[in-house]
Tab-separated table of C-alpha atoms in Angstrom:
chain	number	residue	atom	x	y	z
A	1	UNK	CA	-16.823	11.174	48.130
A	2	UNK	CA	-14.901	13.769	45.903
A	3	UNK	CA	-12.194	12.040	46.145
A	4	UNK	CA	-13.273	8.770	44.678
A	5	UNK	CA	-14.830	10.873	42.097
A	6	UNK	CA	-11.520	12.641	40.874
A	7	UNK	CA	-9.734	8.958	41.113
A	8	UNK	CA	-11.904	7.613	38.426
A	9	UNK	CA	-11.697	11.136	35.882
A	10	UNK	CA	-7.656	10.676	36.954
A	11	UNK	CA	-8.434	7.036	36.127
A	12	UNK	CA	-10.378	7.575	32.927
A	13	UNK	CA	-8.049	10.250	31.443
A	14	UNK	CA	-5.061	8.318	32.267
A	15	UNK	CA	-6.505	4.655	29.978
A	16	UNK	CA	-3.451	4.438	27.468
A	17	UNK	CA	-2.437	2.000	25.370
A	18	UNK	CA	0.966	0.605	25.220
A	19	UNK	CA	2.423	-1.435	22.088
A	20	UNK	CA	6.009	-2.956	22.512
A	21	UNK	CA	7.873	-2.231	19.184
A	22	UNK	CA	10.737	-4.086	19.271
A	23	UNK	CA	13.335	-5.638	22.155
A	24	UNK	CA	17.069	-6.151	21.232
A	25	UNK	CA	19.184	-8.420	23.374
A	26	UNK	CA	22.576	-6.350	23.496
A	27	UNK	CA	25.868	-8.285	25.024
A	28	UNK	CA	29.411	-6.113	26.519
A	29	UNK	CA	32.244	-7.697	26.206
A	30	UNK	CA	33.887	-7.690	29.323
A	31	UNK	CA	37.198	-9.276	30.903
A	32	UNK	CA	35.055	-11.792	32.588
A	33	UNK	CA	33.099	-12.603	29.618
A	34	UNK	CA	30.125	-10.643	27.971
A	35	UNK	CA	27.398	-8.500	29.748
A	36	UNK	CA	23.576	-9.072	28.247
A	37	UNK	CA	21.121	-6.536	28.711
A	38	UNK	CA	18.041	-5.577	26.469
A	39	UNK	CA	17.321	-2.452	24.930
A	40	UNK	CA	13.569	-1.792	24.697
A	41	UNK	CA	11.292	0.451	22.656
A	42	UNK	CA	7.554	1.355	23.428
A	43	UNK	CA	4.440	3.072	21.858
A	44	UNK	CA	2.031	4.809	24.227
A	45	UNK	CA	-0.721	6.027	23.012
A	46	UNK	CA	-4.657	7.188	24.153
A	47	UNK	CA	-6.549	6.483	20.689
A	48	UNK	CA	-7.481	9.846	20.797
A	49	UNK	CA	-4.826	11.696	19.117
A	50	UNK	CA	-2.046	11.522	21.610
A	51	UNK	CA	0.796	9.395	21.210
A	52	UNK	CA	4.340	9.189	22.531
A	53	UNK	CA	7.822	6.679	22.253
A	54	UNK	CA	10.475	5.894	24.568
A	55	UNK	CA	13.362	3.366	24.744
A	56	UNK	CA	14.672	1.866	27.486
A	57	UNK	CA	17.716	-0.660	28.367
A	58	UNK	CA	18.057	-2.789	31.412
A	59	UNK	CA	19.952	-5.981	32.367
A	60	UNK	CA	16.124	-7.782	32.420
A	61	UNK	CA	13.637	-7.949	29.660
A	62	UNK	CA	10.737	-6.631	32.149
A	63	UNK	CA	12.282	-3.584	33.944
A	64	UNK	CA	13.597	-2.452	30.047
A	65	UNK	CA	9.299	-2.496	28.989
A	66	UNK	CA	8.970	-0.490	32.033
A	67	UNK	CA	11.784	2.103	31.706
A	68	UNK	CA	10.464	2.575	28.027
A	69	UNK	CA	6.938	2.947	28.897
A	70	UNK	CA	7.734	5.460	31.259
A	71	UNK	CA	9.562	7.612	28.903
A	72	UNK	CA	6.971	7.428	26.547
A	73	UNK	CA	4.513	8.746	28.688
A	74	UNK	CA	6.364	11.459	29.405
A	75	UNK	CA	7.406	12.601	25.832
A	76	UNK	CA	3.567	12.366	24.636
A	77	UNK	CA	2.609	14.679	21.716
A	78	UNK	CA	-1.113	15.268	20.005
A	79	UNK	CA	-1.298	15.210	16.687
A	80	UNK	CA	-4.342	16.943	14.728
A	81	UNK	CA	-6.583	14.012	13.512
A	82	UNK	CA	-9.294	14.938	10.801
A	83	UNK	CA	-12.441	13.502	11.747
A	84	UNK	CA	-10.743	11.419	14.195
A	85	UNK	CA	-10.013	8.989	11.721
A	86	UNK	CA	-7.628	10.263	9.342
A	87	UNK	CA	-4.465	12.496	8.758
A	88	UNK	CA	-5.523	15.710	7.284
A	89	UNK	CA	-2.991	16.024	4.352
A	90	UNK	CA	0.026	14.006	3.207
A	91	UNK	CA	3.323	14.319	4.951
A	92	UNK	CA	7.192	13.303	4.389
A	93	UNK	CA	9.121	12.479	7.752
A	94	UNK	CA	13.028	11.722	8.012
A	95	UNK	CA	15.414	10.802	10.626
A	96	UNK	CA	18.649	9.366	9.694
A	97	UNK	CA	18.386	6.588	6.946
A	98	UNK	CA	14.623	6.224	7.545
A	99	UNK	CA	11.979	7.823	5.815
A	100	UNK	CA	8.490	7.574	5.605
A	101	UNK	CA	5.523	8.732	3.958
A	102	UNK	CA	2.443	9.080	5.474
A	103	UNK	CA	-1.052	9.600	3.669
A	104	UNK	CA	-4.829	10.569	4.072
A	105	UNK	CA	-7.257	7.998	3.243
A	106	UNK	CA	-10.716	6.891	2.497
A	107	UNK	CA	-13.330	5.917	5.105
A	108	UNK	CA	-12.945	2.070	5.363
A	109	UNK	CA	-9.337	1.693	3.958
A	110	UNK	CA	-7.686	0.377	7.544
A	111	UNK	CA	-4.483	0.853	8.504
A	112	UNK	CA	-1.839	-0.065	5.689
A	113	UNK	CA	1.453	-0.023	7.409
A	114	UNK	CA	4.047	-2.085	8.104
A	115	UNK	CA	6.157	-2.743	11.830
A	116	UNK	CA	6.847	0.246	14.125
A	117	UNK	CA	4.670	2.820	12.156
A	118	UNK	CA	1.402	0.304	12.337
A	119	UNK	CA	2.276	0.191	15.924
A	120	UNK	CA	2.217	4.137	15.950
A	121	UNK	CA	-0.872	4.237	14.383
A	122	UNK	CA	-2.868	2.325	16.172
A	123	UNK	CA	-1.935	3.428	19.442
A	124	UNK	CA	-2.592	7.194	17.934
A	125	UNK	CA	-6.505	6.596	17.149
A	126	UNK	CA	-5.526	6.520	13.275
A	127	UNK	CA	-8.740	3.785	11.480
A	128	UNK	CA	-7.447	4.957	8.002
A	129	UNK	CA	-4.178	6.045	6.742
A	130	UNK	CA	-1.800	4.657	4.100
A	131	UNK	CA	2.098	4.411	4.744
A	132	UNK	CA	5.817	3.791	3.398
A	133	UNK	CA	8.775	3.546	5.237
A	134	UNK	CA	11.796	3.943	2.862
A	135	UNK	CA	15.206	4.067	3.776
A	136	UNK	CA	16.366	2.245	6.901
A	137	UNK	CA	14.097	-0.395	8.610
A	138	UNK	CA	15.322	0.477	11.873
A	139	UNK	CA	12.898	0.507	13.801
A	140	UNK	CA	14.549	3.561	16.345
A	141	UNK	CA	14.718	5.246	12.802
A	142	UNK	CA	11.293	4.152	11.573
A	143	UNK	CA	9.813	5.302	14.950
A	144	UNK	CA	11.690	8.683	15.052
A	145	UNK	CA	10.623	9.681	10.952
A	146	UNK	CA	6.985	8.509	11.663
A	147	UNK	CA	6.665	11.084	14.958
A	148	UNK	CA	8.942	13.774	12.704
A	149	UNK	CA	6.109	13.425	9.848
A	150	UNK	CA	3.081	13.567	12.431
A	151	UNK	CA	4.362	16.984	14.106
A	152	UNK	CA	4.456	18.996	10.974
A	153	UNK	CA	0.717	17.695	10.329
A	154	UNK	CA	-0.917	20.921	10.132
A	155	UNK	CA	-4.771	21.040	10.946
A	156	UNK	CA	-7.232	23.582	9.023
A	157	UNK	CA	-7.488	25.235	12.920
A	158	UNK	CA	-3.826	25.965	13.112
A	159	UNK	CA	-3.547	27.395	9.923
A	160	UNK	CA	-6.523	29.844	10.056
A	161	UNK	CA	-4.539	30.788	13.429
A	162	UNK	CA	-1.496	31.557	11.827
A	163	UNK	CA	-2.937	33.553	9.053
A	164	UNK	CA	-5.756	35.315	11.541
A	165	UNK	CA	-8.401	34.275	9.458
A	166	UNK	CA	-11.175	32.467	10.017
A	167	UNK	CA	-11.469	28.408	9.599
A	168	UNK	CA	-14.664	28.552	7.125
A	169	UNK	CA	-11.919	30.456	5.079
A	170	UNK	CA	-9.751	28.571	4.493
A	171	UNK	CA	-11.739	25.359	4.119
A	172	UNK	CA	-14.205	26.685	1.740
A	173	UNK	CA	-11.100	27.775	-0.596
A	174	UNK	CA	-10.546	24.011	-0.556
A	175	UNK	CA	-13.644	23.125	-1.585
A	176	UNK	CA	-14.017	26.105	-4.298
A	177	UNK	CA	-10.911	25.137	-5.998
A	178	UNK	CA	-10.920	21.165	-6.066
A	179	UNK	CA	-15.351	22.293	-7.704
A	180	UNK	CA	-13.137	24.342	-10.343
A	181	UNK	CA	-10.555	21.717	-10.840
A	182	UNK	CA	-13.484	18.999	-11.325
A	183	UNK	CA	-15.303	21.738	-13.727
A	184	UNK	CA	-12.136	22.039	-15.801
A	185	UNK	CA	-12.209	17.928	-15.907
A	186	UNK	CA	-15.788	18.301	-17.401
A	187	UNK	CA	-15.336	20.902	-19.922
């Protein structure tokens, strides 16, 4: 009976989400002619604020989805999501030619990104965020800057950590000076 019980939790925790990104047919030239294969690259994600990549290449379209879901699972980060919903500040993200930028947005404003990073996103638990890929459109590259801008998000926890003070600290400072900002609007 416990057993069943710890198959569903195992069951339960384990409900990801996997988006294929993108699947590129790639041909060797050999002296008998050329060699296809396909190079595959997946999204994994749990809506909740984990999310992870991997690529994979095989000589058949299926066991390259496979190989790069596998790898994804295993290099799964969290990322800090403000009310679930939302980044909790704007971030920059690079890798090679690619770079994005990724920012906080409104209750109700969607997801507003475009290929790999929408992918990201919605495997990640993100309802509202706005982004630009600049740079390269390659979608390894895309992939790689999105993930590079998501682990330097920073969450109000992690900071008060870092600084040993309290998180009521360092969110009410936030508060106090955007009141003062607005009071210097009004004056």
């Amino acid at each position: 009976m416990a057993q069943n019980v710890d198959r569903r939790k195992a069951e339960k925790k384990e409900e990801l989400v996997e988006r294929l990104v993108h699947i590129n047919r790639v041909a060797k030239t050999v002296k008998g002619g050329r060699n296809m294969s396909f190079a595959a690259i997946v999204v994994v994600g749990d809506q909740k604020g984990r999310v992870g990549y991997g690529s994979g290449k095989a000589t058949e379209v299926p066991d390259a989805i496979t190989k790069a879901t596998n790898e994804a699972k295993k290099n799964m980060v969290r990322i800090p999501l403000r009310e679930g919903r939302t980044l909790h500040h704007d971030v920059k993200g690079a890798f090679g030619a690619g770079k994005v930028i990724l920012r906080t947005a409104p209750a109700g404003t969607g997801v507003i990104a475009g290929g790999p990073m929408r992918a990201i996103f919605e495997v990640l638990g993100v309802q509202d965020v706005v982004a630009k890929s600049m740079g390269s459109n390659n979608p390894y590259n895309m992939i790689k800057a999105t993930f590079d801008a998501l682990q330097s998000i920073n969450s109000p926890r992690m900071v008060a950590a870092k600084r040993g003070k309290k998180v009521g600290d360092i969110v009410s400072r936030r508060e106090n000076s955007s009141n003062v900002k607005m009071e210097k609007e009004e004056a």
